[in-house]
Each structure stands twice: as C-alpha cells, then as structure tokens.
mmCIF file of C-alpha atoms in Angstrom:
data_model
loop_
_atom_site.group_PDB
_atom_site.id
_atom_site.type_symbol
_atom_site.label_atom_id
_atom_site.label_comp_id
_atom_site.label_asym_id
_atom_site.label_seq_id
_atom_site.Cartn_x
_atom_site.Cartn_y
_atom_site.Cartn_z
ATOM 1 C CA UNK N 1 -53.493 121.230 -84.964
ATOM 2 C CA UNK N 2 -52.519 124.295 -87.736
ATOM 3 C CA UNK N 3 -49.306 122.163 -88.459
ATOM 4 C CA UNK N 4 -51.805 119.343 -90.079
ATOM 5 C CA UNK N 5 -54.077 121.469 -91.343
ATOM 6 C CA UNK N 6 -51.266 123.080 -93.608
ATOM 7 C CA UNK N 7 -50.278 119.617 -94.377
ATOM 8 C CA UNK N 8 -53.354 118.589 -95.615
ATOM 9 C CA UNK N 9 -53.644 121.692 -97.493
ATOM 10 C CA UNK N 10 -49.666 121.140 -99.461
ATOM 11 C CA UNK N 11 -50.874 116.967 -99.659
ATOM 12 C CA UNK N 12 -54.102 119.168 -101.924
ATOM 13 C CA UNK N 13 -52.007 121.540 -103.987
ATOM 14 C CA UNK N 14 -49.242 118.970 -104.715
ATOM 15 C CA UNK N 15 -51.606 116.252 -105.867
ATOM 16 C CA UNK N 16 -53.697 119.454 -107.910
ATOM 17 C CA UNK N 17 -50.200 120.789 -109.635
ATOM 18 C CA UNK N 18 -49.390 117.199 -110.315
ATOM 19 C CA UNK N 19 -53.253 116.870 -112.133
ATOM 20 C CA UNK N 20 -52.326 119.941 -114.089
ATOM 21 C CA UNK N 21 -48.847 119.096 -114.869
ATOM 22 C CA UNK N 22 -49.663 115.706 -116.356
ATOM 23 C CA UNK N 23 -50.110 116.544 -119.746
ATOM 24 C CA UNK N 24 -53.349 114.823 -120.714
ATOM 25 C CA UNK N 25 -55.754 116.943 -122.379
ATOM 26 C CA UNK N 26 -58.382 114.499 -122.585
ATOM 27 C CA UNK N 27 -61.518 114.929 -120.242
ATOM 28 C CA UNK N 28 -64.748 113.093 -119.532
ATOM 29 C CA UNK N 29 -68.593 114.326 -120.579
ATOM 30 C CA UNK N 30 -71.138 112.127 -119.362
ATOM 31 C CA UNK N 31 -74.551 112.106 -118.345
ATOM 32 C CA UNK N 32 -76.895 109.611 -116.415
ATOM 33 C CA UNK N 33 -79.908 107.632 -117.437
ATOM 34 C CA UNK N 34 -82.900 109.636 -118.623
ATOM 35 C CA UNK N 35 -80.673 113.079 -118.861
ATOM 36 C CA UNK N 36 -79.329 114.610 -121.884
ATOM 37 C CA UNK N 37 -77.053 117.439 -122.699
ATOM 38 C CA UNK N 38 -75.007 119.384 -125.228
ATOM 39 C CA UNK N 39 -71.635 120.159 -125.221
ATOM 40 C CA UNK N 40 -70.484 123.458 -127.668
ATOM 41 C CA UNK N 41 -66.856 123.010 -128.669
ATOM 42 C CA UNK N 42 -64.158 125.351 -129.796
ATOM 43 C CA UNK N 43 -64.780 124.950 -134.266
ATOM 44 C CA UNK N 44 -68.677 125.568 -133.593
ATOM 45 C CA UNK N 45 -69.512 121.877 -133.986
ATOM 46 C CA UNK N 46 -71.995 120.321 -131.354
ATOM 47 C CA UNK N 47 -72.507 116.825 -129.575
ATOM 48 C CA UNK N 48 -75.436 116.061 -127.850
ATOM 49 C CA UNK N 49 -75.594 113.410 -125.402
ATOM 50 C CA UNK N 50 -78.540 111.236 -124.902
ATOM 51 C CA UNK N 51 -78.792 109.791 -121.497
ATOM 52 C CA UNK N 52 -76.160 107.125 -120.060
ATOM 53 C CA UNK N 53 -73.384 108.011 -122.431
ATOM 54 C CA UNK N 54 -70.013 108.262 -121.588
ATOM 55 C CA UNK N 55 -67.669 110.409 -124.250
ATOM 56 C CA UNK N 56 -63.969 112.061 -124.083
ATOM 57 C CA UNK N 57 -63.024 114.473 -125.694
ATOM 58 C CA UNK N 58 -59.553 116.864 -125.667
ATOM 59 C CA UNK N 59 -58.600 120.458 -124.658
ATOM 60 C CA UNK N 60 -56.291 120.245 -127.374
ATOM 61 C CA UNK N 61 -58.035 119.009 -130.093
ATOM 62 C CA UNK N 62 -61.265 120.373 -130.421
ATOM 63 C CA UNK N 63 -62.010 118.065 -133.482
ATOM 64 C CA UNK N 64 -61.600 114.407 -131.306
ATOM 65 C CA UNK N 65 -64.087 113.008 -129.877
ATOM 66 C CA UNK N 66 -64.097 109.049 -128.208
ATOM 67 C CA UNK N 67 -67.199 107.480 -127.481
ATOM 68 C CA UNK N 68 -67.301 104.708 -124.893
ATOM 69 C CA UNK N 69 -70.579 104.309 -123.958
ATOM 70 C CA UNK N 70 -73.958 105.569 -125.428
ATOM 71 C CA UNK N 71 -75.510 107.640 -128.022
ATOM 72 C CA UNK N 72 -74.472 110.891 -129.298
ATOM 73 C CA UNK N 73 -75.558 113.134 -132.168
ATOM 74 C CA UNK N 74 -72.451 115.370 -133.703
ATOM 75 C CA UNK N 75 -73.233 117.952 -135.480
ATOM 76 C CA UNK N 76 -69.959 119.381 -137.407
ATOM 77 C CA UNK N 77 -68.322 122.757 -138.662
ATOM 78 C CA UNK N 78 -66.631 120.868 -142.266
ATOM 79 C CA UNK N 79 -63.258 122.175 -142.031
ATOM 80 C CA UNK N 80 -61.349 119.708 -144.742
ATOM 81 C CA UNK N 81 -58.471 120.767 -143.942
ATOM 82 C CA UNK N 82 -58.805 119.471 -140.290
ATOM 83 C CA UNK N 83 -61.239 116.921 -139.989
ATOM 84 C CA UNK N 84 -63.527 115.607 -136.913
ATOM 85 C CA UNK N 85 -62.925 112.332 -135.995
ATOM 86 C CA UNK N 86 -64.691 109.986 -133.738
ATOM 87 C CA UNK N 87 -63.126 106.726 -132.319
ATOM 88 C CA UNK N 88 -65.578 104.471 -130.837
ATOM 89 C CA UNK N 89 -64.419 101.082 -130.297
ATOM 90 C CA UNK N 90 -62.381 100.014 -132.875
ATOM 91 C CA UNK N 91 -63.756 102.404 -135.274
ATOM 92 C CA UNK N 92 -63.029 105.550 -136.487
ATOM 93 C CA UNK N 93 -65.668 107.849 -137.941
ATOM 94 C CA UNK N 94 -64.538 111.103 -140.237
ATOM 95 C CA UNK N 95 -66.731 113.850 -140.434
ATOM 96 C CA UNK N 96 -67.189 114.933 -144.152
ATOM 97 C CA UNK N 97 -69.627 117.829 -143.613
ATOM 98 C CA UNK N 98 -72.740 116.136 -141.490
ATOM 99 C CA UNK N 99 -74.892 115.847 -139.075
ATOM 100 C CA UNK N 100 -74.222 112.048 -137.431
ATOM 101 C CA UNK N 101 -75.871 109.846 -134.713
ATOM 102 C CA UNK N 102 -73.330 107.646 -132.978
ATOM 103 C CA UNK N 103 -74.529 104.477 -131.127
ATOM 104 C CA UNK N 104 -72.488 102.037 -129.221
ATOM 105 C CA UNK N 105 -73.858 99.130 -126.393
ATOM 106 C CA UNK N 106 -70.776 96.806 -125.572
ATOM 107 C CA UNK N 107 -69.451 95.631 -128.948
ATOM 108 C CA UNK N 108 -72.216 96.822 -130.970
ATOM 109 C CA UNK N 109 -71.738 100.343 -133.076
ATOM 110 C CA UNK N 110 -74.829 102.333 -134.791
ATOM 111 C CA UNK N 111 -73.893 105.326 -136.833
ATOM 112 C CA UNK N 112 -76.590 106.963 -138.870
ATOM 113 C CA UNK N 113 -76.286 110.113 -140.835
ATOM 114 C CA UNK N 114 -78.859 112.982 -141.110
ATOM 115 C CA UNK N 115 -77.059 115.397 -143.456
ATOM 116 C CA UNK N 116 -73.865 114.586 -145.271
ATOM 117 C CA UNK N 117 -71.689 111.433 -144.768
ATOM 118 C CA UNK N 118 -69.434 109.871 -142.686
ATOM 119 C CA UNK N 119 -66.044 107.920 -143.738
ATOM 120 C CA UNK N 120 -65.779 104.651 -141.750
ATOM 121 C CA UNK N 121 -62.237 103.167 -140.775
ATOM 122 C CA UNK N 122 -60.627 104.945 -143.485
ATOM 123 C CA UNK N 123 -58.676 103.318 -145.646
ATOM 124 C CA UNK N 124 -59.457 100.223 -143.472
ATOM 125 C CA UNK N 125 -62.838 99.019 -145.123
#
C-alpha cells in the first residue's frame, strides 16, 4: 500500500517539475458572470475585469496582456520606451499613456478610451 502511495506522489512531482520546466510564462485571469476583479501588475499599471472575461497575461512580460473573452479596463504606467500591448483577436492595442476599456463578444471588439489614446494595429490600419 506505501509502495503506491509513493508512486502516486513521484506521478505528482514529475508532472509538477514538468509544469514548471515548460517554459511558458503565460497564465490565465478570469472571473465568472456577475464578479469582477483587479489584477496589479509588476510596472504599476492595472486591469480590471468585469464579469465573464477571460484574459492572459505573462510572468515575463509584465506589459502583455491577451484578451479572449470579455471586458476589461487597463489602466497604464506610460513607459515609451516599453510599451503595453494588448492582443485581442486579431488586434493589437498600444498603450500611449491611457486609461482604456477593452470589449470583445466572439468576433466583435469595443475599445474606448477614458484618458489618453490607444494605437490600433500599428502600422496595419
């Protein structure tokens, strides 16, 4: 019986260590119908998630963000040098010192700008 119990317990560490090894520093924020939250990242920006919304964003780049599902207000640290970027669909917003509402429902996209402005599919239209 302690011979499968270690088992089980390797099977858990290997499949953890293989998690951690994998290299991809993306991770999922999300919340459910009717909740909201906020999410603080690394540059001082902000993102807060309305309810049902489904965003990604990376351990390695605090200044990505990918929307898949949802609305979401970003409010950005301007750093010029490095700018925040938001992919949602097959857009790409560029923070250029704002505050920004993000919508998107299927193939629809909504982005509306309280303070600043946003660059849309730069260099694309």
């Amino acid at each position: 019986m302690l011979g499968w119990g270690i088992a089980a317990a390797l099977v858990g560490v290997i499949g953890l260590s293989t998690t951690l090894r994998s290299g991809d520093s993306l991770y999922a924020v999300a919340t459910g119908a009717g909740e909201q939250r906020s999410v603080e990242l690394a540059d001082g920006s902000r993102i807060d998630l309305n309810g049902d919304t489904s965003l990604m964003l990376d351990r390695d780049d605090p200044r990505f963000a990918r929307l898949d599902q949802g609305e979401a207000l970003f409010t950005v640290v301007h750093d010029e040098a490095r700018p925040f970027r938001v992919e949602t669909g097959d857009a790409e917003l560029i923070d250029l010192g704002t505050v920004f509402n993000v919508e998107r429902e299927a193939d629809a996209i909504e982005v509306q700008v309280a303070e600043g402005a946003v660059r849309y599919n730069d260099g694309e239209e």
